[in-house]
Amino acid sequence: MATTLATHEGLAVVVATTGPTNSAAQALCPDPAALHRYLTHRLGASRAIHTVHTAPVLQIVKAVGPLTR
């Protein structure tokens, strides 16, 4: 499933995991409505996905990236 998710535009990160879930992804959505559309129309249309847990990130305090001046 992670290979299929990796083709979705708007997903910044897709990883395979162990434990209670078998994959995780980070979606970059411009607003809550766009996230809802992605979850209901794109992920909801997939028969391979049975459960989705979401945790919206409201503020990024520190991120990895190039240093710019």
PQR file of N, CA, C, O and H, with PARSE charges and radii, in Angstrom:
ATOM      1  N   MET A   1       0.811  -1.188   0.000 -0.4000 1.5000
ATOM      2  CA  MET A   1       0.000   0.000   0.000 -0.0000 2.0000
ATOM      3  C   MET A   1       0.858   1.257   0.000  0.5500 1.7000
ATOM      4  O   MET A   1       0.479   2.251  -0.619 -0.5500 1.4000
ATOM      5  N   ALA A   2       2.001   1.242   0.676 -0.4000 1.5000
ATOM      6  CA  ALA A   2       2.863   2.420   0.720 -0.0000 2.0000
ATOM      7  C   ALA A   2       3.331   2.808  -0.676  0.5500 1.7000
ATOM      8  O   ALA A   2       3.490   3.995  -0.964 -0.5500 1.4000
ATOM      9  H   ALA A   2       2.309   0.434   1.179  0.4000 1.0000
ATOM     10  N   THR A   3       3.553   1.835  -1.539 -0.4000 1.5000
ATOM     11  CA  THR A   3       3.975   2.125  -2.912 -0.0000 2.0000
ATOM     12  C   THR A   3       2.876   2.884  -3.650  0.5500 1.7000
ATOM     13  O   THR A   3       3.167   3.823  -4.391 -0.5500 1.4000
ATOM     14  H   THR A   3       3.425   0.871  -1.305  0.4000 1.0000
ATOM     15  N   THR A   4       1.637   2.495  -3.459 -0.4000 1.5000
ATOM     16  CA  THR A   4       0.517   3.202  -4.078 -0.0000 2.0000
ATOM     17  C   THR A   4       0.373   4.602  -3.506  0.5500 1.7000
ATOM     18  O   THR A   4       0.167   5.558  -4.253 -0.5500 1.4000
ATOM     19  H   THR A   4       1.401   1.732  -2.857  0.4000 1.0000
ATOM     20  N   LEU A   5       0.477   4.734  -2.191 -0.4000 1.5000
ATOM     21  CA  LEU A   5       0.377   6.054  -1.563 -0.0000 2.0000
ATOM     22  C   LEU A   5       1.474   6.990  -2.050  0.5500 1.7000
ATOM     23  O   LEU A   5       1.249   8.194  -2.176 -0.5500 1.4000
ATOM     24  H   LEU A   5       0.643   3.957  -1.583  0.4000 1.0000
ATOM     25  N   ALA A   6       2.646   6.459  -2.322 -0.4000 1.5000
ATOM     26  CA  ALA A   6       3.765   7.290  -2.775 -0.0000 2.0000
ATOM     27  C   ALA A   6       3.468   7.981  -4.100  0.5500 1.7000
ATOM     28  O   ALA A   6       4.115   8.974  -4.433 -0.5500 1.4000
ATOM     29  H   ALA A   6       2.830   5.481  -2.219  0.4000 1.0000
ATOM     30  N   THR A   7       2.503   7.475  -4.859 -0.4000 1.5000
ATOM     31  CA  THR A   7       2.143   8.117  -6.129 -0.0000 2.0000
ATOM     32  C   THR A   7       1.132   9.244  -5.937  0.5500 1.7000
ATOM     33  O   THR A   7       0.867   9.986  -6.883 -0.5500 1.4000
ATOM     34  H   THR A   7       1.977   6.669  -4.589  0.4000 1.0000
ATOM     35  N   HIS A   8       0.560   9.397  -4.745 -0.4000 1.5000
ATOM     36  CA  HIS A   8      -0.441  10.435  -4.502 -0.0000 2.0000
ATOM     37  C   HIS A   8       0.219  11.807  -4.418  0.5500 1.7000
ATOM     38  O   HIS A   8       1.114  12.038  -3.605 -0.5500 1.4000
ATOM     39  H   HIS A   8       0.775   8.794  -3.976  0.4000 1.0000
ATOM     40  N   GLU A   9      -0.239  12.702  -5.270 -0.4000 1.5000
ATOM     41  CA  GLU A   9       0.251  14.081  -5.221 -0.0000 2.0000
ATOM     42  C   GLU A   9      -0.223  14.704  -3.911  0.5500 1.7000
ATOM     43  O   GLU A   9      -1.366  14.496  -3.503 -0.5500 1.4000
ATOM     44  H   GLU A   9      -0.966  12.515  -5.930  0.4000 1.0000
ATOM     45  N   GLY A  10       0.622  15.444  -3.270 -0.4000 1.5000
ATOM     46  CA  GLY A  10       0.257  16.076  -2.012 -0.0000 2.0000
ATOM     47  C   GLY A  10       0.747  15.343  -0.781  0.5500 1.7000
ATOM     48  O   GLY A  10       0.679  15.887   0.321 -0.5500 1.4000
ATOM     49  H   GLY A  10       1.551  15.613  -3.601  0.4000 1.0000
ATOM     50  N   LEU A  11       1.241  14.116  -0.938 -0.4000 1.5000
ATOM     51  CA  LEU A  11       1.827  13.420   0.198 -0.0000 2.0000
ATOM     52  C   LEU A  11       3.323  13.703   0.207  0.5500 1.7000
ATOM     53  O   LEU A  11       4.030  13.377  -0.746 -0.5500 1.4000
ATOM     54  H   LEU A  11       1.295  13.674  -1.833  0.4000 1.0000
ATOM     55  N   ALA A  12       3.793  14.302   1.273 -0.4000 1.5000
ATOM     56  CA  ALA A  12       5.205  14.666   1.382 -0.0000 2.0000
ATOM     57  C   ALA A  12       6.061  13.487   1.819  0.5500 1.7000
ATOM     58  O   ALA A  12       7.208  13.359   1.392 -0.5500 1.4000
ATOM     59  H   ALA A  12       3.218  14.566   2.048  0.4000 1.0000
ATOM     60  N   VAL A  13       5.511  12.630   2.666 -0.4000 1.5000
ATOM     61  CA  VAL A  13       6.248  11.499   3.225 -0.0000 2.0000
ATOM     62  C   VAL A  13       5.325  10.290   3.269  0.5500 1.7000
ATOM     63  O   VAL A  13       4.168  10.399   3.675 -0.5500 1.4000
ATOM     64  H   VAL A  13       4.579  12.734   3.013  0.4000 1.0000
ATOM     65  N   VAL A  14       5.833   9.145   2.853 -0.4000 1.5000
ATOM     66  CA  VAL A  14       5.114   7.868   2.986 -0.0000 2.0000
ATOM     67  C   VAL A  14       6.131   6.859   3.495  0.5500 1.7000
ATOM     68  O   VAL A  14       7.194   6.686   2.899 -0.5500 1.4000
ATOM     69  H   VAL A  14       6.773   9.056   2.523  0.4000 1.0000
ATOM     70  N   VAL A  15       5.802   6.186   4.608 -0.4000 1.5000
ATOM     71  CA  VAL A  15       6.726   5.219   5.197 -0.0000 2.0000
ATOM     72  C   VAL A  15       6.000   3.936   5.564  0.5500 1.7000
ATOM     73  O   VAL A  15       4.810   3.952   5.878 -0.5500 1.4000
ATOM     74  H   VAL A  15       4.939   6.327   5.092  0.4000 1.0000
ATOM     75  N   ALA A  16       6.718   2.836   5.523 -0.4000 1.5000
ATOM     76  CA  ALA A  16       6.210   1.560   6.026 -0.0000 2.0000
ATOM     77  C   ALA A  16       6.567   1.494   7.501  0.5500 1.7000
ATOM     78  O   ALA A  16       7.656   1.907   7.898 -0.5500 1.4000
ATOM     79  H   ALA A  16       7.685   2.823   5.268  0.4000 1.0000
ATOM     80  N   THR A  17       5.651   0.976   8.318 -0.4000 1.5000
ATOM     81  CA  THR A  17       5.866   0.926   9.760 -0.0000 2.0000
ATOM     82  C   THR A  17       5.594  -0.481  10.287  0.5500 1.7000
ATOM     83  O   THR A  17       5.095  -1.342   9.563 -0.5500 1.4000
ATOM     84  H   THR A  17       4.766   0.640   7.996  0.4000 1.0000
ATOM     85  N   THR A  18       5.925  -0.694  11.537 -0.4000 1.5000
ATOM     86  CA  THR A  18       5.575  -1.936  12.224 -0.0000 2.0000
ATOM     87  C   THR A  18       4.667  -1.586  13.384  0.5500 1.7000
ATOM     88  O   THR A  18       4.577  -0.422  13.777 -0.5500 1.4000
ATOM     89  H   THR A  18       6.330   0.006  12.125  0.4000 1.0000
ATOM     90  N   GLY A  19       4.006  -2.564  13.927 -0.4000 1.5000
ATOM     91  CA  GLY A  19       3.125  -2.304  15.052 -0.0000 2.0000
ATOM     92  C   GLY A  19       1.676  -2.304  14.617  0.5500 1.7000
ATOM     93  O   GLY A  19       1.308  -3.025  13.689 -0.5500 1.4000
ATOM     94  H   GLY A  19       4.079  -3.509  13.608  0.4000 1.0000
ATOM     95  N   PRO A  20       0.836  -1.498  15.281 -0.5600 1.5000
ATOM     96  CA  PRO A  20      -0.592  -1.520  14.977  0.2800 2.0000
ATOM     97  C   PRO A  20      -0.949  -0.981  13.590  0.5500 1.7000
ATOM     98  O   PRO A  20      -2.037  -1.260  13.084 -0.5500 1.4000
ATOM     99  N   THR A  21      -0.066  -0.230  12.982 -0.4000 1.5000
ATOM    100  CA  THR A  21      -0.287   0.260  11.610 -0.0000 2.0000
ATOM    101  C   THR A  21       0.798  -0.302  10.710  0.5500 1.7000
ATOM    102  O   THR A  21       1.849  -0.720  11.197 -0.5500 1.4000
ATOM    103  H   THR A  21       0.817  -0.004  13.393  0.4000 1.0000
ATOM    104  N   ASN A  22       0.563  -0.319   9.411 -0.4000 1.5000
ATOM    105  CA  ASN A  22       1.603  -0.803   8.501 -0.0000 2.0000
ATOM    106  C   ASN A  22       2.139   0.288   7.588  0.5500 1.7000
ATOM    107  O   ASN A  22       3.058   0.044   6.807 -0.5500 1.4000
ATOM    108  H   ASN A  22      -0.290   0.021   9.015  0.4000 1.0000
ATOM    109  N   SER A  23       1.570   1.503   7.679 -0.4000 1.5000
ATOM    110  CA  SER A  23       2.117   2.626   6.924 -0.0000 2.0000
ATOM    111  C   SER A  23       1.685   3.928   7.564  0.5500 1.7000
ATOM    112  O   SER A  23       0.730   3.976   8.340 -0.5500 1.4000
ATOM    113  H   SER A  23       0.823   1.701   8.314  0.4000 1.0000
ATOM    114  N   ALA A  24       2.412   4.986   7.221 -0.4000 1.5000
ATOM    115  CA  ALA A  24       2.096   6.333   7.689 -0.0000 2.0000
ATOM    116  C   ALA A  24       2.430   7.295   6.558  0.5500 1.7000
ATOM    117  O   ALA A  24       3.323   7.038   5.750 -0.5500 1.4000
ATOM    118  H   ALA A  24       3.188   4.947   6.591  0.4000 1.0000
ATOM    119  N   ALA A  25       1.706   8.403   6.512 -0.4000 1.5000
ATOM    120  CA  ALA A  25       1.935   9.384   5.455 -0.0000 2.0000
ATOM    121  C   ALA A  25       1.702  10.781   6.005  0.5500 1.7000
ATOM    122  O   ALA A  25       0.944  10.972   6.956 -0.5500 1.4000
ATOM    123  H   ALA A  25       0.981   8.612   7.169  0.4000 1.0000
ATOM    124  N   GLN A  26       2.367  11.758   5.392 -0.4000 1.5000
ATOM    125  CA  GLN A  26       2.179  13.162   5.747 -0.0000 2.0000
ATOM    126  C   GLN A  26       1.615  13.870   4.521  0.5500 1.7000
ATOM    127  O   GLN A  26       2.278  13.969   3.489 -0.5500 1.4000
ATOM    128  H   GLN A  26       2.984  11.603   4.620  0.4000 1.0000
ATOM    129  N   ALA A  27       0.390  14.360   4.644 -0.4000 1.5000
ATOM    130  CA  ALA A  27      -0.260  15.076   3.547 -0.0000 2.0000
ATOM    131  C   ALA A  27      -0.085  16.573   3.750  0.5500 1.7000
ATOM    132  O   ALA A  27      -0.211  17.078   4.865 -0.5500 1.4000
ATOM    133  H   ALA A  27      -0.149  14.280   5.483  0.4000 1.0000
ATOM    134  N   LEU A  28       0.203  17.271   2.668 -0.4000 1.5000
ATOM    135  CA  LEU A  28       0.307  18.724   2.707 -0.0000 2.0000
ATOM    136  C   LEU A  28      -0.950  19.290   2.066  0.5500 1.7000
ATOM    137  O   LEU A  28      -1.100  19.266   0.844 -0.5500 1.4000
ATOM    138  H   LEU A  28       0.305  16.861   1.762  0.4000 1.0000
ATOM    139  N   CYS A  29      -1.850  19.800   2.896 -0.4000 1.5000
ATOM    140  CA  CYS A  29      -3.130  20.327   2.419 -0.0000 2.0000
ATOM    141  C   CYS A  29      -3.228  21.806   2.775  0.5500 1.7000
ATOM    142  O   CYS A  29      -2.836  22.207   3.871 -0.5500 1.4000
ATOM    143  H   CYS A  29      -1.728  19.820   3.889  0.4000 1.0000
ATOM    144  N   PRO A  30      -3.748  22.618   1.858 -0.5600 1.5000
ATOM    145  CA  PRO A  30      -3.810  24.059   2.123  0.2800 2.0000
ATOM    146  C   PRO A  30      -4.844  24.461   3.165  0.5500 1.7000
ATOM    147  O   PRO A  30      -4.738  25.536   3.756 -0.5500 1.4000
ATOM    148  N   ASP A  31      -5.847  23.610   3.400 -0.4000 1.5000
ATOM    149  CA  ASP A  31      -6.884  23.945   4.379 -0.0000 2.0000
ATOM    150  C   ASP A  31      -7.615  22.667   4.808  0.5500 1.7000
ATOM    151  O   ASP A  31      -7.458  21.620   4.181 -0.5500 1.4000
ATOM    152  H   ASP A  31      -5.933  22.737   2.920  0.4000 1.0000
ATOM    153  N   PRO A  32      -8.406  22.755   5.869 -0.5600 1.5000
ATOM    154  CA  PRO A  32      -9.123  21.566   6.349  0.2800 2.0000
ATOM    155  C   PRO A  32     -10.049  20.940   5.296  0.5500 1.7000
ATOM    156  O   PRO A  32     -10.204  19.719   5.265 -0.5500 1.4000
ATOM    157  N   ALA A  33     -10.653  21.745   4.451 -0.4000 1.5000
ATOM    158  CA  ALA A  33     -11.548  21.211   3.416 -0.0000 2.0000
ATOM    159  C   ALA A  33     -10.782  20.333   2.433  0.5500 1.7000
ATOM    160  O   ALA A  33     -11.291  19.300   1.997 -0.5500 1.4000
ATOM    161  H   ALA A  33     -10.527  22.736   4.476  0.4000 1.0000
ATOM    162  N   ALA A  34      -9.567  20.736   2.085 -0.4000 1.5000
ATOM    163  CA  ALA A  34      -8.745  19.935   1.169 -0.0000 2.0000
ATOM    164  C   ALA A  34      -8.348  18.620   1.822  0.5500 1.7000
ATOM    165  O   ALA A  34      -8.323  17.584   1.157 -0.5500 1.4000
ATOM    166  H   ALA A  34      -9.154  21.574   2.440  0.4000 1.0000
ATOM    167  N   LEU A  35      -8.037  18.647   3.113 -0.4000 1.5000
ATOM    168  CA  LEU A  35      -7.721  17.409   3.832 -0.0000 2.0000
ATOM    169  C   LEU A  35      -8.941  16.489   3.848  0.5500 1.7000
ATOM    170  O   LEU A  35      -8.816  15.286   3.621 -0.5500 1.4000
ATOM    171  H   LEU A  35      -8.058  19.489   3.653  0.4000 1.0000
ATOM    172  N   HIS A  36     -10.100  17.044   4.110 -0.4000 1.5000
ATOM    173  CA  HIS A  36     -11.323  16.244   4.132 -0.0000 2.0000
ATOM    174  C   HIS A  36     -11.586  15.608   2.769  0.5500 1.7000
ATOM    175  O   HIS A  36     -11.940  14.431   2.699 -0.5500 1.4000
ATOM    176  H   HIS A  36     -10.201  18.021   4.294  0.4000 1.0000
ATOM    177  N   ARG A  37     -11.419  16.369   1.685 -0.4000 1.5000
ATOM    178  CA  ARG A  37     -11.608  15.818   0.339 -0.0000 2.0000
ATOM    179  C   ARG A  37     -10.635  14.683   0.078  0.5500 1.7000
ATOM    180  O   ARG A  37     -11.017  13.651  -0.473 -0.5500 1.4000
ATOM    181  H   ARG A  37     -11.132  17.325   1.742  0.4000 1.0000
ATOM    182  N   TYR A  38      -9.369  14.867   0.473 -0.4000 1.5000
ATOM    183  CA  TYR A  38      -8.366  13.816   0.262 -0.0000 2.0000
ATOM    184  C   TYR A  38      -8.740  12.546   1.036  0.5500 1.7000
ATOM    185  O   TYR A  38      -8.699  11.440   0.497 -0.5500 1.4000
ATOM    186  H   TYR A  38      -9.058  15.706   0.920  0.4000 1.0000
ATOM    187  N   LEU A  39      -9.104  12.725   2.301 -0.4000 1.5000
ATOM    188  CA  LEU A  39      -9.433  11.562   3.139 -0.0000 2.0000
ATOM    189  C   LEU A  39     -10.682  10.840   2.664  0.5500 1.7000
ATOM    190  O   LEU A  39     -10.725   9.609   2.675 -0.5500 1.4000
ATOM    191  H   LEU A  39      -9.138  13.623   2.740  0.4000 1.0000
ATOM    192  N   THR A  40     -11.698  11.582   2.248 -0.4000 1.5000
ATOM    193  CA  THR A  40     -12.956  10.946   1.878 -0.0000 2.0000
ATOM    194  C   THR A  40     -12.987  10.457   0.435  0.5500 1.7000
ATOM    195  O   THR A  40     -13.530   9.387   0.159 -0.5500 1.4000
ATOM    196  H   THR A  40     -11.664  12.582   2.239  0.4000 1.0000
ATOM    197  N   HIS A  41     -12.418  11.217  -0.478 -0.4000 1.5000
ATOM    198  CA  HIS A  41     -12.507  10.849  -1.895 -0.0000 2.0000
ATOM    199  C   HIS A  41     -11.336   9.992  -2.373  0.5500 1.7000
ATOM    200  O   HIS A  41     -11.542   9.004  -3.078 -0.5500 1.4000
ATOM    201  H   HIS A  41     -11.977  12.086  -0.253  0.4000 1.0000
ATOM    202  N   ARG A  42     -10.122  10.358  -1.999 -0.4000 1.5000
ATOM    203  CA  ARG A  42      -8.952   9.616  -2.499 -0.0000 2.0000
ATOM    204  C   ARG A  42      -8.684   8.372  -1.661  0.5500 1.7000
ATOM    205  O   ARG A  42      -8.638   7.261  -2.188 -0.5500 1.4000
ATOM    206  H   ARG A  42      -9.955  11.160  -1.427  0.4000 1.0000
ATOM    207  N   LEU A  43      -8.507   8.562  -0.353 -0.4000 1.5000
ATOM    208  CA  LEU A  43      -8.247   7.397   0.507 -0.0000 2.0000
ATOM    209  C   LEU A  43      -9.502   6.560   0.692  0.5500 1.7000
ATOM    210  O   LEU A  43      -9.431   5.332   0.726 -0.5500 1.4000
ATOM    211  H   LEU A  43      -8.544   9.465   0.075  0.4000 1.0000
ATOM    212  N   GLY A  44     -10.637   7.209   0.811 -0.4000 1.5000
ATOM    213  CA  GLY A  44     -11.887   6.490   1.004 -0.0000 2.0000
ATOM    214  C   GLY A  44     -12.257   5.610  -0.176  0.5500 1.7000
ATOM    215  O   GLY A  44     -13.009   4.649  -0.017 -0.5500 1.4000
ATOM    216  H   GLY A  44     -10.695   8.207   0.784  0.4000 1.0000
ATOM    217  N   ALA A  45     -11.741   5.923  -1.355 -0.4000 1.5000
ATOM    218  CA  ALA A  45     -12.031   5.130  -2.553 -0.0000 2.0000
ATOM    219  C   ALA A  45     -11.181   3.864  -2.627  0.5500 1.7000
ATOM    220  O   ALA A  45     -11.461   2.979  -3.436 -0.5500 1.4000
ATOM    221  H   ALA A  45     -11.130   6.704  -1.484  0.4000 1.0000
ATOM    222  N   SER A  46     -10.154   3.767  -1.797 -0.4000 1.5000
ATOM    223  CA  SER A  46      -9.247   2.615  -1.829 -0.0000 2.0000
ATOM    224  C   SER A  46      -9.801   1.472  -0.989  0.5500 1.7000
ATOM    225  O   SER A  46     -10.091   1.646   0.195 -0.5500 1.4000
ATOM    226  H   SER A  46      -9.926   4.485  -1.140  0.4000 1.0000
ATOM    227  N   ARG A  47      -9.944   0.308  -1.603 -0.4000 1.5000
ATOM    228  CA  ARG A  47     -10.415  -0.869  -0.871 -0.0000 2.0000
ATOM    229  C   ARG A  47      -9.334  -1.432   0.048  0.5500 1.7000
ATOM    230  O   ARG A  47      -9.641  -2.200   0.959 -0.5500 1.4000
ATOM    231  H   ARG A  47      -9.708   0.167  -2.565  0.4000 1.0000
ATOM    232  N   ALA A  48      -8.073  -1.061  -0.177 -0.4000 1.5000
ATOM    233  CA  ALA A  48      -6.969  -1.592   0.624 -0.0000 2.0000
ATOM    234  C   ALA A  48      -6.863  -0.905   1.986  0.5500 1.7000
ATOM    235  O   ALA A  48      -6.226  -1.438   2.894 -0.5500 1.4000
ATOM    236  H   ALA A  48      -7.823  -0.437  -0.917  0.4000 1.0000
ATOM    237  N   ILE A  49      -7.469   0.257   2.139 -0.4000 1.5000
ATOM    238  CA  ILE A  49      -7.392   0.997   3.397 -0.0000 2.0000
ATOM    239  C   ILE A  49      -8.664   0.742   4.192  0.5500 1.7000
ATOM    240  O   ILE A  49      -9.772   0.998   3.721 -0.5500 1.4000
ATOM    241  H   ILE A  49      -7.986   0.690   1.401  0.4000 1.0000
ATOM    242  N   HIS A  50      -8.483   0.228   5.418 -0.4000 1.5000
ATOM    243  CA  HIS A  50      -9.625  -0.106   6.262 -0.0000 2.0000
ATOM    244  C   HIS A  50      -9.820   0.892   7.392  0.5500 1.7000
ATOM    245  O   HIS A  50     -10.946   1.104   7.843 -0.5500 1.4000
ATOM    246  H   HIS A  50      -7.583   0.020   5.801  0.4000 1.0000
ATOM    247  N   THR A  51      -8.729   1.514   7.858 -0.4000 1.5000
ATOM    248  CA  THR A  51      -8.791   2.457   8.970 -0.0000 2.0000
ATOM    249  C   THR A  51      -7.813   3.593   8.720  0.5500 1.7000
ATOM    250  O   THR A  51      -6.711   3.377   8.216 -0.5500 1.4000
ATOM    251  H   THR A  51      -7.815   1.342   7.492  0.4000 1.0000
ATOM    252  N   VAL A  52      -8.219   4.796   9.074 -0.4000 1.5000
ATOM    253  CA  VAL A  52      -7.347   5.971   8.943 -0.0000 2.0000
ATOM    254  C   VAL A  52      -7.372   6.715  10.266  0.5500 1.7000
ATOM    255  O   VAL A  52      -8.437   6.965  10.831 -0.5500 1.4000
ATOM    256  H   VAL A  52      -9.114   4.972   9.483  0.4000 1.0000
ATOM    257  N   HIS A  53      -6.192   7.066  10.753 -0.4000 1.5000
ATOM    258  CA  HIS A  53      -6.056   7.918  11.940 -0.0000 2.0000
ATOM    259  C   HIS A  53      -5.394   9.206  11.489  0.5500 1.7000
ATOM    260  O   HIS A  53      -4.380   9.167  10.793 -0.5500 1.4000
ATOM    261  H   HIS A  53      -5.327   6.864  10.294  0.4000 1.0000
ATOM    262  N   THR A  54      -5.947  10.344  11.873 -0.4000 1.5000
ATOM    263  CA  THR A  54      -5.365  11.624  11.475 -0.0000 2.0000
ATOM    264  C   THR A  54      -4.941  12.417  12.699  0.5500 1.7000
ATOM    265  O   THR A  54      -5.497  12.258  13.786 -0.5500 1.4000
ATOM    266  H   THR A  54      -6.771  10.376  12.438  0.4000 1.0000
ATOM    267  N   ALA A  55      -3.953  13.268  12.504 -0.4000 1.5000
ATOM    268  CA  ALA A  55      -3.480  14.181  13.538 -0.0000 2.0000
ATOM    269  C   ALA A  55      -3.009  15.453  12.839  0.5500 1.7000
ATOM    270  O   ALA A  55      -1.839  15.553  12.471 -0.5500 1.4000
ATOM    271  H   ALA A  55      -3.502  13.397  11.621  0.4000 1.0000
ATOM    272  N   PRO A  56      -3.899  16.424  12.650 -0.5600 1.5000
ATOM    273  CA  PRO A  56      -3.498  17.656  11.970  0.2800 2.0000
ATOM    274  C   PRO A  56      -2.387  18.387  12.720  0.5500 1.7000
ATOM    275  O   PRO A  56      -2.409  18.475  13.948 -0.5500 1.4000
ATOM    276  N   VAL A  57      -1.428  18.903  11.981 -0.4000 1.5000
ATOM    277  CA  VAL A  57      -0.335  19.691  12.551 -0.0000 2.0000
ATOM    278  C   VAL A  57      -0.701  21.159  12.372  0.5500 1.7000
ATOM    279  O   VAL A  57      -0.828  21.636  11.243 -0.5500 1.4000
ATOM    280  H   VAL A  57      -1.410  18.832  10.983  0.4000 1.0000
ATOM    281  N   LEU A  58      -0.870  21.870  13.467 -0.4000 1.5000
ATOM    282  CA  LEU A  58      -1.308  23.257  13.405 -0.0000 2.0000
ATOM    283  C   LEU A  58      -0.153  24.242  13.303  0.5500 1.7000
ATOM    284  O   LEU A  58      -0.323  25.356  12.808 -0.5500 1.4000
ATOM    285  H   LEU A  58      -0.767  21.484  14.384  0.4000 1.0000
ATOM    286  N   GLN A  59       1.031  23.829  13.775 -0.4000 1.5000
ATOM    287  CA  GLN A  59       2.195  24.706  13.719 -0.0000 2.0000
ATOM    288  C   GLN A  59       3.447  23.857  13.661  0.5500 1.7000
ATOM    289  O   GLN A  59       3.579  22.887  14.407 -0.5500 1.4000
ATOM    290  H   GLN A  59       1.170  22.924  14.177  0.4000 1.0000
ATOM    291  N   ILE A  60       4.370  24.218  12.776 -0.4000 1.5000
ATOM    292  CA  ILE A  60       5.667  23.550  12.700 -0.0000 2.0000
ATOM    293  C   ILE A  60       6.670  24.434  13.424  0.5500 1.7000
ATOM    294  O   ILE A  60       6.853  25.597  13.062 -0.5500 1.4000
ATOM    295  H   ILE A  60       4.263  25.006  12.170  0.4000 1.0000
ATOM    296  N   VAL A  61       7.313  23.892  14.433 -0.4000 1.5000
ATOM    297  CA  VAL A  61       8.270  24.646  15.231 -0.0000 2.0000
ATOM    298  C   VAL A  61       9.674  24.527  14.649  0.5500 1.7000
ATOM    299  O   VAL A  61      10.429  25.500  14.628 -0.5500 1.4000
ATOM    300  H   VAL A  61       7.164  22.948  14.727  0.4000 1.0000
ATOM    301  N   LYS A  62      10.022  23.324  14.174 -0.4000 1.5000
ATOM    302  CA  LYS A  62      11.351  23.096  13.624 -0.0000 2.0000
ATOM    303  C   LYS A  62      11.229  22.060  12.518  0.5500 1.7000
ATOM    304  O   LYS A  62      10.530  21.058  12.665 -0.5500 1.4000
ATOM    305  H   LYS A  62       9.409  22.534  14.191  0.4000 1.0000
ATOM    306  N   ALA A  63      11.910  22.309  11.418 -0.4000 1.5000
ATOM    307  CA  ALA A  63      11.853  21.370  10.295 -0.0000 2.0000
ATOM    308  C   ALA A  63      13.247  21.228   9.679  0.5500 1.7000
ATOM    309  O   ALA A  63      14.111  22.086   9.859 -0.5500 1.4000
ATOM    310  H   ALA A  63      12.478  23.124  11.299  0.4000 1.0000
ATOM    311  N   VAL A  64      13.440  20.152   8.967 -0.4000 1.5000
ATOM    312  CA  VAL A  64      14.703  19.907   8.280 -0.0000 2.0000
ATOM    313  C   VAL A  64      14.648  20.581   6.910  0.5500 1.7000
ATOM    314  O   VAL A  64      13.645  20.487   6.202 -0.5500 1.4000
ATOM    315  H   VAL A  64      12.738  19.455   8.821  0.4000 1.0000
ATOM    316  N   GLY A  65      15.707  21.242   6.555 -0.4000 1.5000
ATOM    317  CA  GLY A  65      15.762  21.885   5.249 -0.0000 2.0000
ATOM    318  C   GLY A  65      17.042  22.685   5.116  0.5500 1.7000
ATOM    319  O   GLY A  65      17.800  22.821   6.076 -0.5500 1.4000
ATOM    320  H   GLY A  65      16.522  21.318   7.130  0.4000 1.0000
ATOM    321  N   PRO A  66      17.280  23.211   3.934 -0.5600 1.5000
ATOM    322  CA  PRO A  66      18.504  23.998   3.729  0.2800 2.0000
ATOM    323  C   PRO A  66      18.447  25.327   4.472  0.5500 1.7000
ATOM    324  O   PRO A  66      17.381  25.926   4.622 -0.5500 1.4000
ATOM    325  N   LEU A  67      19.593  25.770   4.928 -0.4000 1.5000
ATOM    326  CA  LEU A  67      19.683  27.064   5.583 -0.0000 2.0000
ATOM    327  C   LEU A  67      19.786  28.150   4.520  0.5500 1.7000
ATOM    328  O   LEU A  67      20.591  28.041   3.595 -0.5500 1.4000
ATOM    329  H   LEU A  67      20.458  25.284   4.807  0.4000 1.0000
ATOM    330  N   THR A  68      18.980  29.189   4.646 -0.4000 1.5000
ATOM    331  CA  THR A  68      19.025  30.319   3.714 -0.0000 2.0000
ATOM    332  C   THR A  68      19.175  31.600   4.487  0.5500 1.7000
ATOM    333  O   THR A  68      18.816  31.690   5.661 -0.5500 1.4000
ATOM    334  H   THR A  68      18.326  29.278   5.398  0.4000 1.0000
ATOM    335  N   ARG A  69      19.704  32.572   3.819 -0.4000 1.5000
ATOM    336  CA  ARG A  69      19.859  33.892   4.472 -0.0000 2.0000
ATOM    337  C   ARG A  69      18.835  34.847   3.971  0.5500 1.7000
ATOM    338  O   ARG A  69      18.805  36.001   4.399 -0.5500 1.4000
ATOM    339  H   ARG A  69      19.995  32.499   2.865  0.4000 1.0000
TER
END
